[in-house]
Every structure is written in C-alpha cells, then in structure tokens.
Amino acid sequence: MAVDVGGDGDREGLKIFDPSTLPASPSPDLFYRHHVSLPSAIGKVWSRREVIFALAERDVRASYKQAALGMAWALLSPVLQVVLFTLIFSRVKAFHVAHVPYAIYAYVGILCWTYFAGALSSGGNSMIGNINLLQKTQFPRECFPLSQMLEQTLYTTIALLPLAILMGYNGFAPKIEILWFPLFIAVEAMFTAGVILAMAALIVYVRDLVQVMAIISQIGLFATPVIWPLDKLQNITYAPLGLHHVDLRPFYCFFNPLASVMDGVRGTMLLGQQPDWTLLGIGALSAAIYFVIGYSIFKRLEVGFADIS
Amino acid sequence: MPTSADGSIVVEQLWKRFRADRGRPRLNDQLAKIGGRLTGKEREFRWVLKDINFEVEPGGTLGLIGVNGSGKSTLLKVLSHTMYQTAGRCETYGRLGALLEVRGGIHPLLSGRENIYMYGTILGLSRRQVAERFDTIVEFAEVSDAIDRQVKYYSSGMQVRLGFSIAAHLDADILLIDEVLAVGDANFQQKCLSRISEVVANGTTLLFVSHDLAAVEATCERAIWLTEAVVRASGPTRDVLAQYRGAIEEHAALTTTTEPSVRVLKVEVTGPDGGPPQSATQALARLVLSAPKASKAKFVVGVSQGTAMPIFVVRHEMLHPAGDFELRCTLHNLPIPQGHYSLWLAVIDSADAHPAQEWRPVGSFDVFGPTAVRPPQGAMVLSPVYVDAAWDLS
C-alpha cells in the first residue's frame, strides 16, 4: 500500500501511503496485553526510587513555603492533637487502661491511625492531583502514591516528638519491648501501600471514590482500636448471632491489620508485653494479601492512567 | 531484523485508540453502557493512531509533522511509555529522555534551584547527576539571577527556558521533543535548536514534533507526515515537507472564499530567452490579469517552495487599466536552486487597502540549475532574500 515515489526502492526514498487501504481495526492478535509481574514492577520502582523522594520533597517544600510558620506546622498540629486528647479522653473512664496514662495510650493509637489515614487521603489523590506529570512523564506510576506515604512517614516521625514530651510530662518510660517496633511498622506500611495503590488507581477511573475515601477515614478512626483497646473484642457475647464468649480479635485483625499493629505497638512499647504472635501473624498475612491485591489492581489499571485522567 | 542497539526505536503496526464516550460518568449513563456491553454492543472508540510503522537507527533524527489532532503527540506519549499502545509493538532501546511539555513538571511555588533538582530527577537524572550539571543548566536557561526566586515570579519565557534547559542536559540515548519551542523568543528558540543539533551530533537519537517546518528541516534527516491518525508520507525530510506543503496549499486554495475583483488569467515564469528559468540568471514572471475597473494598486509577487513561507517577495505600486492586462515582473537574479516553486500574488487596492486579489499561490514553475547545498536546509528557508526587480505593465 506504500507507493515509492522517485526513490531507488529502498527505505531512503519518499514513500506515500494510501490510508484507504487500511483495515478499520488491527488484527486481534496484535492487541497489547499488559502483564507485569509484581517483582519486576517493584524492581523498576526501586531503580527510580529517587523520584519518590523528589516528589515527596516537592510536596513538603511546597506546602510550607507560603506559611508564615513554615515547617513548624508539622510539629504544631500533633501537639494540639495531644492536648485535645488529654483534655477529652482522660475524663472518659470507660476506656482506661491499667498502668498507662490514657493520653499516651490514645496518642500512640492516633499516630498509627493518622499515618494510615494521612497516606490514604493524600496518596489516593496523588495521581489526579498531578495530572500534568501523569500525562507528560514516564517514571513508574507507583511513585505518586508511594511519595505520599514517604511524606506521611516524615510527618509521623515529627509527631513522635510530642509523644516524647508527653511521656516526660507523665514520667512514663517506654519499655524495652519497643525493639519490636520495626516489625509493626513493616506490617502497617505494607497494608497502607496496598490500600493507597488500589485507591489511587481506582480514583483515576471513578472520582466518586474521593468522597468514599473521606468516609472510610471517618469510620475507620472509630472502627479501629485507636481510642479503645483491642481487648474489648476478646470476649464477645451476642445472643442474636449465637455468639457466646467468642474471641473476635483474630477475625478482626484479618479484616483490619491495623488493629493488630496498634494493639501490638501499645502492648510492647507501653505495657512491656511480648508481641501476640498469633495476632501479628494474622495481621502480617492480611497486610500481604492487601498489598498483593492492591498492587495488582494498580498494575491492571495503569494502562489507562494517561488516557483516562 | 530490527536493530536493538541503544538509541534505536522500532515501531511496528502500532495502533492507539481512546474511548469516544467522554460523556458524563454519572451512574445511569454508566449502567446504560454496561447494559449495552452485556447485550453485545461494542464500545465506541476513536482511533488516534492507525498502523504506524517506522524505525530509527541510533543517532538518527526523525521529524513528525502534521496538522493539529493528527496524532503526533499521542505517538510521542506512546513512545515515551507514558501511554500504552492499544495494539502493535513499540520499543525504545536505551535511556529515554522525553520533553513532552516544558512547563508541566515545574512547580510554581518552588524556587528555580529546587525545581531543577526535582524536575531533573523526575526526568531521569540522579541527584548527583543534577548537581554536576546544575551550573550548565542555569547558565543555559539564563536564570542565574533568579535561581532562588519562586518560579511563579518567573516570566513564562523564563519558565520555558528552565524546563527546556533541564531536559536538554539529560544525556539520553533517545530524546523525544514535542512542540516545546513554540514558546520562548526567537533568540532562545535558536539556542534550543543549536543545543538539539549538538545533542544529535553527540549521537543521540532525536524524535522531534514541531509545526515549525524550518526547524524540522534544519534538525531532521527524515520525516513522517501524519494525517488523521495515519502516516501519509515518510522519507527524507525535504521530500516529505514538500508533500505536506503541497497539501496545505491545496487546502488553502479550496478554502479561499472571497471573490477576487482582480482575476488571474494566466501565469508564466520564463528565462530571459523565453525558455525555462535558470538559477542565478534573469527571470521574467508574466501574469495576465483582468480587472473590472482601472485603479492604482500594490502588486506583490512572491516565490515559495510549497507552502505559506515565501523565499522572497517583491512589490511595486502602479496604475492598472480596466479589462485584461499583462503584468511583467523581471527578476534580475533568480536566487533559488533547482526545484519546483510556487508563484504567489496579491493585488492590494491603494485607495482603500482592500485586497483585490488575496495573497495566494497562483501558479507554479520549475527552475533549472545547481541543486541546493544540502545540510543546513533550514537556513535557506529562514534567510530573508532581497531581490532586485523591474516592473512594467501593458
């Protein structure tokens, strides 16, 4: 269908094409199938990890650039939260925990929760908020939500300072079992990454999820053992469902691995217990499942990111 | 067998489509669509690239030309793996540098310095590499005085310079550039073109999208002309551009709507002896025109190779009679090489500055003589030419 005009027949010459000879669509065997294995995808992200740092740094710098107090806000808002929680919840007797000032107990839960909730809301919006980059650049798309996770890690780390002050004020020292801390962080990070990857990808296609995400954050704050201890689920009796003295914790931790993280962090750091390996194992397994499913959704949907957004 | 050395591009039977229904994403519309799909109705698509085939060897330069909406930018996005093809194969080998929009990655709240680090990393450099090139980038962008100022206080020209400068120092094996020179002043455009030539001279493969045909001609050995999602012509840049210009010209002739009050009856360009015109000798353009009334008018005659960018124009003001008359314009020295050219004419009434004949090509002619000096073809098109002419009328 190409006509050689005035050339000597090889590819050096001018070729004129007649579009009318083209079929209406390509033959079915030519269609592009997007199959990416997660390990190779993770390898690609790792090789461009500097982009994650660059995007996070950009957002941190930009969000405090115009503020008179600048980075101080990253410290101020958790401090205010601590004050608020101390004032309100130290008066509610129902949730009190032995040997630990309630404000500390609640604040540790809050930290675990805000890490997830903050990463969810900014990570979920990270791609639709960067449409320019999404459509015009080529680094692995995972960098968008992951950069938000990194940013949230920074804020959470800063928020550890008020925790230290709170402990000093109450004369409370963390227990040596705090050394298990990285384990819980790993579970929380895996779960968070899975959820925000799926959320960020789905939001590109269905913007309604922005609203849904806000509602999840609201409900989650109370559905997760942030202000109440997980032990409340240890011995559940609910006659209409035929439950008599059932331990719901394993089921709940499988559904919501954050519960096992919060319970574990508080148990080790504040109460000096060994981690509850059953609950932690269930939480870790669940977080891994969330991660694989969430990441798979992301990779499946990434084909259309630049088209749809 | 396609080559797979660093810097090569292979595109085979590439197809790309978008969803045609960019309608509301409301629930009832979506349900209707799902219903349609379940009952076997195909979803509606719009093909934006159809059966694209080409190869670029390492160090090769390819220009993509075509009117707006012909698929050039989409092709670059697929090549840069920002978008995925619907069907076919599209491979780039080696490090890829894509500059699809200069200002896209620049964050207005950050300073120039912060932006260089951020955008450089996003475009594929490591932090250390950015640090090594920092001074060169700043110097090229001519923003050294403003480097610690927020970019939102930059002029748009400065922002573009900053963006281009970062991308121009990527050290990629393949550089994809999409219509980024349209903004920025002539000086900087020239600087960008020189930088692109420099990068190409160092062996980088270049894929260049531009509406600036002279720039394409100056930088690219080969070109592809896209129209409505398909390749219309491919080959050496000069030949493809000639085809493209020819098509634009035809289109322009078809869409000229105003009825000229001066009509063109005959156009002829000859040498001094009445034979075909020769390069670097005297040539005579004879135009037989017909006017409804005698009037004083400005006659503008131009010569172009193809489309709307004449190589030179000459003008003269004189009285013309009513009825048929012949306008003779003697060009003392025909400053163009061998080739096929168009003759343009405009007749502008001196009294009311109304065009009695719109500026458009009225005929074509062949010139015999030496061929053009090849490499800097862009220079030939860009250079203004003064031509001495004598006029008379009968």
GROMACS .gro file of N, CA, C and O in nm, chain B residues 199-268:
model
  280
  508VAL      N    1   2.330   1.792   2.066
  508VAL     CA    2   2.296   1.663   2.126
  508VAL      C    3   2.294   1.554   2.019
  508VAL      O    4   2.345   1.444   2.038
  509VAL      N    5   2.237   1.589   1.904
  509VAL     CA    6   2.230   1.493   1.794
  509VAL      C    7   2.371   1.459   1.744
  509VAL      O    8   2.404   1.344   1.717
  510ALA      N    9   2.454   1.562   1.737
  510ALA     CA   10   2.591   1.539   1.691
  510ALA      C   11   2.666   1.444   1.783
  510ALA      O   12   2.755   1.371   1.741
  511ASN      N   13   2.625   1.442   1.911
  511ASN     CA   14   2.689   1.350   2.006
  511ASN      C   15   2.633   1.209   1.997
  511ASN      O   16   2.667   1.124   2.078
  512GLY      N   17   2.541   1.187   1.901
  512GLY     CA   18   2.494   1.051   1.878
  512GLY      C   19   2.361   1.018   1.940
  512GLY      O   20   2.320   0.903   1.940
  513THR      N   21   2.290   1.118   1.994
  513THR     CA   22   2.157   1.091   2.049
  513THR      C   23   2.055   1.080   1.936
  513THR      O   24   2.060   1.156   1.840
  514THR      N   25   1.965   0.984   1.951
  514THR     CA   26   1.856   0.971   1.856
  514THR      C   27   1.752   1.078   1.887
  514THR      O   28   1.721   1.099   2.004
  515LEU      N   29   1.699   1.142   1.786
  515LEU     CA   30   1.604   1.251   1.809
  515LEU      C   31   1.472   1.223   1.740
  515LEU      O   32   1.467   1.185   1.624
  516LEU      N   33   1.364   1.243   1.815
  516LEU     CA   34   1.231   1.242   1.756
  516LEU      C   35   1.169   1.376   1.787
  516LEU      O   36   1.156   1.412   1.904
  517PHE      N   37   1.132   1.447   1.686
  517PHE     CA   38   1.103   1.589   1.702
  517PHE      C   39   0.967   1.620   1.643
  517PHE      O   40   0.942   1.594   1.526
  518VAL      N   41   0.878   1.672   1.725
  518VAL     CA   42   0.747   1.714   1.676
  518VAL      C   43   0.745   1.866   1.674
  518VAL      O   44   0.778   1.929   1.773
  519SER      N   45   0.710   1.923   1.560
  519SER     CA   46   0.702   2.068   1.556
  519SER      C   47   0.617   2.114   1.440
  519SER      O   48   0.604   2.045   1.339
  520HIS      N   49   0.556   2.231   1.460
  520HIS     CA   50   0.487   2.294   1.348
  520HIS      C   51   0.580   2.389   1.274
  520HIS      O   52   0.543   2.444   1.172
  521ASP      N   53   0.696   2.408   1.332
  521ASP     CA   54   0.795   2.494   1.268
  521ASP      C   55   0.871   2.411   1.165
  521ASP      O   56   0.967   2.341   1.197
  522LEU      N   57   0.823   2.417   1.042
  522LEU     CA   58   0.879   2.327   0.941
  522LEU      C   59   1.026   2.355   0.916
  522LEU      O   60   1.104   2.264   0.887
  523ALA      N   61   1.062   2.482   0.928
  523ALA     CA   62   1.204   2.514   0.905
  523ALA      C   63   1.291   2.447   1.010
  523ALA      O   64   1.398   2.395   0.979
  524ALA      N   65   1.240   2.443   1.135
  524ALA     CA   66   1.317   2.378   1.241
  524ALA      C   67   1.327   2.228   1.215
  524ALA      O   68   1.432   2.168   1.236
  525VAL      N   69   1.218   2.169   1.171
  525VAL     CA   70   1.221   2.026   1.138
  525VAL      C   71   1.322   2.001   1.027
  525VAL      O   72   1.403   1.909   1.032
  526GLU      N   73   1.317   2.087   0.926
  526GLU     CA   74   1.405   2.070   0.812
  526GLU      C   75   1.551   2.084   0.855
  526GLU      O   76   1.638   2.013   0.807
  527ALA      N   77   1.573   2.176   0.949
  527ALA     CA   78   1.711   2.201   0.991
  527ALA      C   79   1.766   2.090   1.078
  527ALA      O   80   1.885   2.065   1.081
  528THR      N   81   1.679   2.020   1.154
  528THR     CA   82   1.731   1.923   1.251
  528THR      C   83   1.713   1.777   1.210
  528THR      O   84   1.784   1.693   1.262
  529CYS      N   85   1.619   1.749   1.123
  529CYS     CA   86   1.586   1.608   1.098
  529CYS      C   87   1.623   1.563   0.958
  529CYS      O   88   1.593   1.630   0.861
  530GLU      N   89   1.686   1.444   0.950
  530GLU     CA   90   1.719   1.387   0.820
  530GLU      C   91   1.594   1.332   0.753
  530GLU      O   92   1.574   1.343   0.633
  531ARG      N   93   1.512   1.267   0.836
  531ARG     CA   94   1.394   1.203   0.782
  531ARG      C   95   1.271   1.256   0.852
  531ARG      O   96   1.278   1.310   0.962
  532ALA      N   97   1.156   1.237   0.788
  532ALA     CA   98   1.035   1.288   0.849
  532ALA      C   99   0.918   1.196   0.818
  532ALA      O  100   0.921   1.119   0.722
  533ILE      N  101   0.817   1.207   0.904
  533ILE     CA  102   0.692   1.135   0.884
  533ILE      C  103   0.580   1.236   0.891
  533ILE      O  104   0.577   1.322   0.979
  534TRP      N  105   0.490   1.225   0.795
  534TRP     CA  106   0.377   1.317   0.791
  534TRP      C  107   0.253   1.240   0.832
  534TRP      O  108   0.215   1.143   0.766
  535LEU      N  109   0.192   1.283   0.942
  535LEU     CA  110   0.071   1.218   0.993
  535LEU      C  111  -0.052   1.300   0.957
  535LEU      O  112  -0.052   1.422   0.972
  536THR      N  113  -0.155   1.232   0.909
  536THR     CA  114  -0.284   1.297   0.890
  536THR      C  115  -0.390   1.206   0.946
  536THR      O  116  -0.396   1.089   0.911
  537GLU      N  117  -0.477   1.259   1.029
  537GLU     CA  118  -0.590   1.185   1.083
  537GLU      C  119  -0.551   1.043   1.120
  537GLU      O  120  -0.605   0.945   1.068
  538ALA      N  121  -0.453   1.030   1.206
  538ALA     CA  122  -0.414   0.902   1.267
  538ALA      C  123  -0.331   0.811   1.176
  538ALA      O  124  -0.288   0.706   1.220
  539VAL      N  125  -0.312   0.846   1.051
  539VAL     CA  126  -0.234   0.757   0.966
  539VAL      C  127  -0.111   0.829   0.910
  539VAL      O  128  -0.107   0.952   0.902
  540VAL      N  129  -0.013   0.750   0.869
  540VAL     CA  130   0.106   0.805   0.805
  540VAL      C  131   0.071   0.832   0.659
  540VAL      O  132   0.025   0.743   0.589
  541ARG      N  133   0.089   0.955   0.615
  541ARG     CA  134   0.061   0.985   0.475
  541ARG      C  135   0.187   0.972   0.392
  541ARG      O  136   0.185   0.928   0.277
  542ALA      N  137   0.300   1.015   0.448
  542ALA     CA  138   0.424   1.007   0.373
  542ALA      C  139   0.539   0.993   0.470
  542ALA      O  140   0.533   1.042   0.583
  543SER      N  141   0.643   0.924   0.427
  543SER     CA  142   0.764   0.918   0.507
  543SER      C  143   0.882   0.916   0.413
  543SER      O  144   0.871   0.872   0.299
  544GLY      N  145   0.995   0.965   0.461
  544GLY     CA  146   1.113   0.966   0.376
  544GLY      C  147   1.204   1.081   0.415
  544GLY      O  148   1.193   1.134   0.526
  545PRO      N  149   1.294   1.119   0.326
  545PRO     CA  150   1.381   1.232   0.355
  545PRO      C  151   1.298   1.358   0.384
  545PRO      O  152   1.197   1.382   0.318
  546THR      N  153   1.341   1.435   0.483
  546THR     CA  154   1.262   1.548   0.531
  546THR      C  155   1.216   1.641   0.419
  546THR      O  156   1.099   1.678   0.412
  547ARG      N  157   1.308   1.675   0.330
  547ARG     CA  158   1.276   1.768   0.221
  547ARG      C  159   1.157   1.721   0.141
  547ARG      O  160   1.065   1.797   0.113
  548ASP      N  161   1.160   1.593   0.105
  548ASP     CA  162   1.054   1.540   0.020
  548ASP      C  163   0.921   1.534   0.093
  548ASP      O  164   0.816   1.567   0.038
  549VAL      N  165   0.927   1.492   0.221
  549VAL     CA  166   0.803   1.482   0.298
  549VAL      C  167   0.744   1.621   0.319
  549VAL      O  168   0.624   1.643   0.305
  550LEU      N  169   0.832   1.719   0.350
  550LEU     CA  170   0.784   1.855   0.369
  550LEU      C  171   0.720   1.909   0.243
  550LEU      O  172   0.618   1.978   0.248
  551ALA      N  173   0.779   1.877   0.129
  551ALA     CA  174   0.723   1.924   0.002
  551ALA      C  175   0.582   1.870  -0.016
  551ALA      O  176   0.489   1.943  -0.055
  552GLN      N  177   0.563   1.741   0.017
  552GLN     CA  178   0.431   1.681   0.008
  552GLN      C  179   0.333   1.753   0.101
  552GLN      O  180   0.221   1.786   0.064
  553TYR      N  181   0.380   1.775   0.223
  553TYR     CA  182   0.295   1.836   0.326
  553TYR      C  183   0.255   1.977   0.285
  553TYR      O  184   0.139   2.016   0.292
  554ARG      N  185   0.355   2.052   0.238
  554ARG     CA  186   0.326   2.190   0.196
  554ARG      C  187   0.229   2.191   0.080
  554ARG      O  188   0.139   2.274   0.074
  555GLY      N  189   0.250   2.097  -0.011
  555GLY     CA  190   0.161   2.088  -0.126
  555GLY      C  191   0.017   2.068  -0.081
  555GLY      O  192  -0.075   2.132  -0.131
  556ALA      N  193  -0.002   1.981   0.018
  556ALA     CA  194  -0.137   1.951   0.066
  556ALA      C  195  -0.199   2.072   0.134
  556ALA      O  196  -0.316   2.103   0.113
  557ILE      N  197  -0.118   2.143   0.213
  557ILE     CA  198  -0.169   2.262   0.282
  557ILE      C  199  -0.213   2.367   0.180
  557ILE      O  200  -0.318   2.431   0.191
  558GLU      N  201  -0.132   2.379   0.077
  558GLU     CA  202  -0.158   2.476  -0.028
  558GLU      C  203  -0.289   2.445  -0.098
  558GLU      O  204  -0.373   2.532  -0.118
  559GLU      N  205  -0.308   2.317  -0.131
  559GLU     CA  206  -0.432   2.275  -0.196
  559GLU      C  207  -0.549   2.311  -0.107
  559GLU      O  208  -0.649   2.365  -0.152
  560HIS      N  209  -0.533   2.281   0.022
  560HIS     CA  210  -0.638   2.306   0.118
  560HIS      C  211  -0.669   2.456   0.123
  560HIS      O  212  -0.785   2.496   0.121
  561ALA      N  213  -0.561   2.536   0.123
  561ALA     CA  214  -0.580   2.681   0.128
  561ALA      C  215  -0.653   2.730   0.005
  561ALA      O  216  -0.742   2.814   0.012
  562ALA      N  217  -0.617   2.675  -0.112
  562ALA     CA  218  -0.681   2.717  -0.236
  562ALA      C  219  -0.830   2.683  -0.232
  562ALA      O  220  -0.914   2.759  -0.278
  563LEU      N  221  -0.863   2.568  -0.174
  563LEU     CA  222  -1.002   2.526  -0.167
  563LEU      C  223  -1.084   2.613  -0.074
  563LEU      O  224  -1.203   2.633  -0.095
  564THR      N  225  -1.018   2.664   0.031
  564THR     CA  226  -1.095   2.737   0.131
  564THR      C  227  -1.094   2.887   0.108
  564THR      O  228  -1.148   2.961   0.187
  565THR      N  229  -1.029   2.935   0.000
  565THR     CA  230  -1.034   3.077  -0.031
  565THR      C  231  -1.175   3.111  -0.076
  565THR      O  232  -1.221   3.059  -0.177
  566THR      N  233  -1.242   3.197  -0.002
  566THR     CA  234  -1.384   3.217  -0.030
  566THR      C  235  -1.414   3.351  -0.095
  566THR      O  236  -1.505   3.362  -0.175
  567THR      N  237  -1.334   3.453  -0.058
  567THR     CA  238  -1.369   3.584  -0.110
  567THR      C  239  -1.350   3.588  -0.262
  567THR      O  240  -1.251   3.540  -0.315
  568GLU      N  241  -1.445   3.648  -0.328
  568GLU     CA  242  -1.439   3.659  -0.473
  568GLU      C  243  -1.343   3.772  -0.507
  568GLU      O  244  -1.364   3.887  -0.470
  569PRO      N  245  -1.232   3.742  -0.574
  569PRO     CA  246  -1.137   3.849  -0.605
  569PRO      C  247  -1.193   3.940  -0.714
  569PRO      O  248  -1.260   3.894  -0.806
  570SER      N  249  -1.167   4.068  -0.699
  570SER     CA  250  -1.214   4.158  -0.803
  570SER      C  251  -1.115   4.160  -0.919
  570SER      O  252  -1.150   4.190  -1.031
  571VAL      N  253  -0.986   4.123  -0.889
  571VAL     CA  254  -0.890   4.106  -0.997
  571VAL      C  255  -0.873   3.956  -1.020
  571VAL      O  256  -0.851   3.882  -0.925
  572ARG      N  257  -0.892   3.913  -1.143
  572ARG     CA  258  -0.880   3.770  -1.168
  572ARG      C  259  -0.750   3.739  -1.239
  572ARG      O  260  -0.699   3.819  -1.317
  573VAL      N  261  -0.697   3.621  -1.210
  573VAL     CA  262  -0.573   3.578  -1.273
  573VAL      C  263  -0.609   3.489  -1.392
  573VAL      O  264  -0.680   3.390  -1.376
  574LEU      N  265  -0.564   3.528  -1.510
  574LEU     CA  266  -0.598   3.450  -1.629
  574LEU      C  267  -0.486   3.356  -1.669
  574LEU      O  268  -0.509   3.245  -1.713
  575LYS      N  269  -0.361   3.403  -1.653
  575LYS     CA  270  -0.251   3.320  -1.698
  575LYS      C  271  -0.125   3.356  -1.619
  575LYS      O  272  -0.103   3.472  -1.586
  576VAL      N  273  -0.046   3.255  -1.587
  576VAL     CA  274   0.079   3.278  -1.513
  576VAL      C  275   0.190   3.205  -1.585
  576VAL      O  276   0.174   3.089  -1.625
  577GLU      N  277   0.301   3.273  -1.606
  577GLU     CA  278   0.412   3.208  -1.674
  577GLU      C  279   0.542   3.264  -1.618
  577GLU      O  280   0.554   3.385  -1.598
   0.00000   0.00000   0.00000
